[in-house]
Amino acid sequence: AVVSTQSTGFEEEYSYHETYPEDDAGCSVFALLELEHPVLCVGDSMVIISRLDIDINSPSCRLAFWGRIQHMYKSATYTSDESLATLRIFKIKEREGLVERMNDEWTVIVKDLFKKETDIDLFTHLNVSLSTGERGRIDGSFGNSGKCKVYVEDGLSEDALTLLDKKKRKEGGGGKVVVKLVFKRFMFDKKKQMLQ
């Protein structure tokens, strides 16, 4: 896992990156390394990691990366106990759904944001944004098919009301309103909480 931030501390939150970020200007990059065998090392020491799987006669560089050791986990059970939970590494998660219909100018029914088996109560009160510019929050489930109710804080705009008009939709008019949910999930959080 590669994470980036401005400082080095367990109280900070770190953004997870699958690969080394191309635009790393002004930020530090950290890596969580899991070794196959224990290695004797000293904290805050400089390390150079080589790629020993490359042929020594190859013209390519065998250096993978270098850096300083920030923290070491000494327990063999660090993955099963709460040790890794102190690393606040998060991934940004996104979900999209469509407004199926409008209940009133303050409430819409959204489909395809969740699967049928999803416990929507876990997502209740999370903020969402509509493609027409409004902001809202998930107000609970609607039926048993994965649909949910979304309360729109300032009411639906004229654009949204026009797109969601029942008469225009029956006549083949109207349009789609996309609902987007964005949240953070911490990788080593056993409760799998979602935060915004």
CSV table of C-alpha atoms in Angstrom, one decimal:
chain,number,residue,atom,x,y,z
A,1,ALA,CA,0.0,0.0,0.0
A,2,VAL,CA,1.4,3.4,-0.9
A,3,VAL,CA,0.0,6.3,1.0
A,4,SER,CA,0.7,10.1,0.9
A,5,THR,CA,0.4,12.9,3.3
A,6,GLN,CA,2.2,16.0,4.5
A,7,SER,CA,3.5,14.7,7.8
A,8,THR,CA,4.3,11.4,9.5
A,9,GLY,CA,2.1,10.5,12.5
A,10,PHE,CA,-0.4,8.0,13.5
A,11,GLU,CA,-3.0,10.7,14.2
A,12,GLU,CA,-2.9,11.7,10.5
A,13,GLU,CA,-5.1,10.2,7.8
A,14,TYR,CA,-3.4,8.7,4.7
A,15,SER,CA,-4.8,8.2,1.2
A,16,TYR,CA,-4.2,4.8,-0.3
A,17,HIS,CA,-2.8,4.6,-3.8
A,18,GLU,CA,-2.5,1.4,-5.9
A,19,THR,CA,0.8,2.6,-7.5
A,20,TYR,CA,3.2,5.4,-6.9
A,21,PRO,CA,1.4,8.7,-7.5
A,22,GLU,CA,2.7,10.5,-10.6
A,23,ASP,CA,2.1,14.0,-9.2
A,24,ASP,CA,3.8,13.7,-5.8
A,25,ALA,CA,4.9,17.3,-5.5
A,26,GLY,CA,4.8,18.6,-1.9
A,27,CYS,CA,3.8,15.3,-0.3
A,28,SER,CA,5.6,12.4,1.3
A,29,VAL,CA,5.0,8.9,0.2
A,30,PHE,CA,4.9,6.0,2.6
A,31,ALA,CA,4.8,2.2,2.0
A,32,LEU,CA,3.6,-0.6,4.3
A,33,LEU,CA,6.0,-3.5,3.7
A,34,GLU,CA,5.2,-7.0,4.7
A,35,LEU,CA,8.3,-9.2,4.6
A,36,GLU,CA,8.3,-13.0,4.2
A,37,HIS,CA,11.0,-13.4,7.0
A,38,PRO,CA,11.9,-11.2,9.9
A,39,VAL,CA,14.7,-8.8,9.2
A,40,LEU,CA,17.0,-7.2,11.8
A,41,CYS,CA,16.9,-3.4,11.4
A,42,VAL,CA,17.2,-0.2,13.4
A,43,GLY,CA,14.4,2.4,13.5
A,44,ASP,CA,14.8,5.6,11.5
A,45,SER,CA,17.5,3.9,9.4
A,46,MET,CA,17.9,4.4,5.6
A,47,VAL,CA,16.9,1.3,3.6
A,48,ILE,CA,17.4,0.6,-0.1
A,49,ILE,CA,15.2,-2.1,-1.6
A,50,SER,CA,16.6,-4.1,-4.6
A,51,ARG,CA,14.8,-6.3,-7.1
A,52,LEU,CA,16.8,-9.5,-6.8
A,53,ASP,CA,14.5,-11.3,-9.3
A,54,ILE,CA,16.0,-9.3,-12.2
A,55,ASP,CA,19.0,-10.9,-14.0
A,56,ILE,CA,22.3,-9.4,-12.8
A,57,ASN,CA,23.4,-9.2,-16.5
A,58,SER,CA,20.3,-7.2,-17.5
A,59,PRO,CA,21.0,-3.5,-18.3
A,60,SER,CA,18.0,-2.4,-16.2
A,61,CYS,CA,18.3,-0.9,-12.8
A,62,ARG,CA,17.7,-3.3,-9.9
A,63,LEU,CA,16.8,-0.6,-7.3
A,64,ALA,CA,13.1,-0.7,-6.5
A,65,PHE,CA,13.0,2.3,-4.0
A,66,TRP,CA,14.6,3.7,-0.9
A,67,GLY,CA,13.5,5.5,2.2
A,68,ARG,CA,13.6,5.7,6.0
A,69,ILE,CA,11.9,3.3,8.4
A,70,GLN,CA,9.1,5.2,10.2
A,71,HIS,CA,7.7,2.4,12.3
A,72,MET,CA,8.2,-1.3,12.9
A,73,TYR,CA,5.7,-3.9,14.0
A,74,LYS,CA,7.6,-6.4,16.1
A,75,SER,CA,4.7,-8.7,17.0
A,76,ALA,CA,4.1,-11.8,14.8
A,77,THR,CA,0.4,-11.2,15.3
A,78,TYR,CA,0.3,-7.6,14.1
A,79,THR,CA,-2.2,-8.4,11.3
A,80,SER,CA,-4.8,-10.0,13.7
A,81,ASP,CA,-4.5,-7.7,16.6
A,82,GLU,CA,-5.4,-4.0,16.6
A,83,SER,CA,-1.8,-2.8,15.6
A,84,LEU,CA,-2.7,-2.0,12.0
A,85,ALA,CA,-5.8,-0.1,13.0
A,86,THR,CA,-3.5,2.7,14.2
A,87,LEU,CA,-2.6,3.3,10.6
A,88,ARG,CA,-5.4,5.4,9.3
A,89,ILE,CA,-5.1,4.5,5.7
A,90,PHE,CA,-8.3,5.1,3.7
A,91,LYS,CA,-9.7,4.5,0.3
A,92,ILE,CA,-12.2,6.7,-1.4
A,93,LYS,CA,-15.3,4.8,-2.4
A,94,GLU,CA,-18.0,6.0,-4.8
A,95,ARG,CA,-21.4,4.7,-5.7
A,96,GLU,CA,-23.9,6.0,-8.2
A,97,GLY,CA,-27.6,5.5,-8.6
A,98,LEU,CA,-30.5,7.0,-10.5
A,99,VAL,CA,-33.6,8.9,-9.2
A,100,GLU,CA,-36.4,6.5,-10.0
A,101,ARG,CA,-39.1,9.0,-9.0
A,102,MET,CA,-39.8,12.1,-6.9
A,103,ASN,CA,-42.1,11.7,-3.8
A,104,ASP,CA,-42.3,15.4,-3.3
A,105,GLU,CA,-40.0,18.4,-3.9
A,106,TRP,CA,-37.9,17.4,-0.8
A,107,THR,CA,-37.7,13.6,-1.2
A,108,VAL,CA,-36.7,11.3,-4.1
A,109,ILE,CA,-36.6,7.5,-4.4
A,110,VAL,CA,-33.2,6.3,-5.7
A,111,LYS,CA,-32.4,2.9,-7.4
A,112,ASP,CA,-29.2,1.2,-8.3
A,113,LEU,CA,-27.2,2.9,-5.5
A,114,PHE,CA,-27.2,-0.3,-3.4
A,115,LYS,CA,-27.6,-4.0,-4.1
A,116,LYS,CA,-30.7,-5.8,-2.8
A,117,GLU,CA,-28.8,-7.5,0.1
A,118,THR,CA,-27.1,-4.3,1.3
A,119,ASP,CA,-27.9,-3.1,4.8
A,120,ILE,CA,-28.9,0.5,3.9
A,121,ASP,CA,-29.1,1.4,7.6
A,122,LEU,CA,-25.3,1.5,7.5
A,123,PHE,CA,-25.5,4.3,4.9
A,124,THR,CA,-28.3,6.3,6.6
A,125,HIS,CA,-27.5,10.0,7.1
A,126,LEU,CA,-24.6,10.0,4.6
A,127,ASN,CA,-24.5,12.9,2.2
A,128,VAL,CA,-25.1,12.5,-1.5
A,129,SER,CA,-25.1,14.9,-4.5
A,130,LEU,CA,-27.4,15.0,-7.4
A,131,SER,CA,-26.3,15.6,-11.0
A,132,THR,CA,-28.6,18.7,-11.0
A,133,GLY,CA,-26.5,20.3,-8.3
A,134,GLU,CA,-28.6,19.6,-5.1
A,135,ARG,CA,-27.2,18.1,-2.0
A,136,GLY,CA,-29.1,15.6,0.1
A,137,ARG,CA,-28.7,12.8,2.6
A,138,ILE,CA,-29.8,9.2,2.7
A,139,ASP,CA,-33.0,8.9,4.8
A,140,GLY,CA,-33.4,5.2,4.9
A,141,SER,CA,-34.4,2.2,2.7
A,142,PHE,CA,-37.5,2.1,0.5
A,143,GLY,CA,-38.8,-1.4,0.2
A,144,ASN,CA,-36.6,-4.5,0.0
A,145,SER,CA,-35.1,-4.2,-3.4
A,146,GLY,CA,-32.1,-1.9,-2.6
A,147,LYS,CA,-33.9,1.4,-3.2
A,148,CYS,CA,-33.5,4.2,-0.8
A,149,LYS,CA,-35.1,7.5,0.1
A,150,VAL,CA,-33.0,10.7,-0.2
A,151,TYR,CA,-34.0,13.9,1.5
A,152,VAL,CA,-32.9,17.0,-0.5
A,153,GLU,CA,-31.9,19.7,2.0
A,154,ASP,CA,-32.9,22.8,0.0
A,155,GLY,CA,-35.6,21.1,-2.1
A,156,LEU,CA,-35.3,20.1,-5.8
A,157,SER,CA,-34.3,22.8,-8.3
A,158,GLU,CA,-36.5,23.7,-11.2
A,159,ASP,CA,-34.2,21.7,-13.5
A,160,ALA,CA,-34.6,18.6,-11.4
A,161,LEU,CA,-38.4,19.1,-11.1
A,162,THR,CA,-38.6,19.3,-14.9
A,163,LEU,CA,-36.5,16.2,-15.4
A,164,LEU,CA,-38.5,14.2,-12.9
A,165,ASP,CA,-42.0,15.4,-14.0
A,166,LYS,CA,-44.3,12.3,-14.2
A,167,LYS,CA,-46.2,13.6,-17.2
A,168,LYS,CA,-43.1,14.3,-19.3
A,169,ARG,CA,-41.6,10.9,-18.3
A,170,LYS,CA,-44.8,9.1,-19.5
A,171,GLU,CA,-44.6,11.0,-22.8
A,172,GLY,CA,-41.0,9.9,-23.3
A,173,GLY,CA,-39.5,13.2,-22.1
A,174,GLY,CA,-37.9,14.1,-18.8
A,175,GLY,CA,-34.4,12.8,-18.1
A,176,LYS,CA,-32.1,11.0,-15.7
A,177,VAL,CA,-30.9,12.5,-12.5
A,178,VAL,CA,-27.8,10.7,-11.1
A,179,VAL,CA,-27.2,10.4,-7.4
A,180,LYS,CA,-23.6,10.1,-6.2
A,181,LEU,CA,-22.4,8.9,-2.8
A,182,VAL,CA,-18.7,9.5,-1.9
A,183,PHE,CA,-17.2,8.3,1.4
A,184,LYS,CA,-14.0,7.1,3.0
A,185,ARG,CA,-13.4,3.6,4.3
A,186,PHE,CA,-10.4,2.9,6.5
A,187,MET,CA,-8.5,-0.3,5.4
A,188,PHE,CA,-7.8,-1.8,8.8
A,189,ASP,CA,-11.0,-0.8,10.5
A,190,LYS,CA,-12.7,-4.0,11.5
A,191,LYS,CA,-16.0,-2.2,12.0
A,192,LYS,CA,-15.8,-1.1,8.3
A,193,GLN,CA,-17.3,2.4,9.1
A,194,MET,CA,-18.0,4.8,6.3
A,195,LEU,CA,-17.0,8.4,6.9
A,196,GLN,CA,-17.4,11.6,4.9
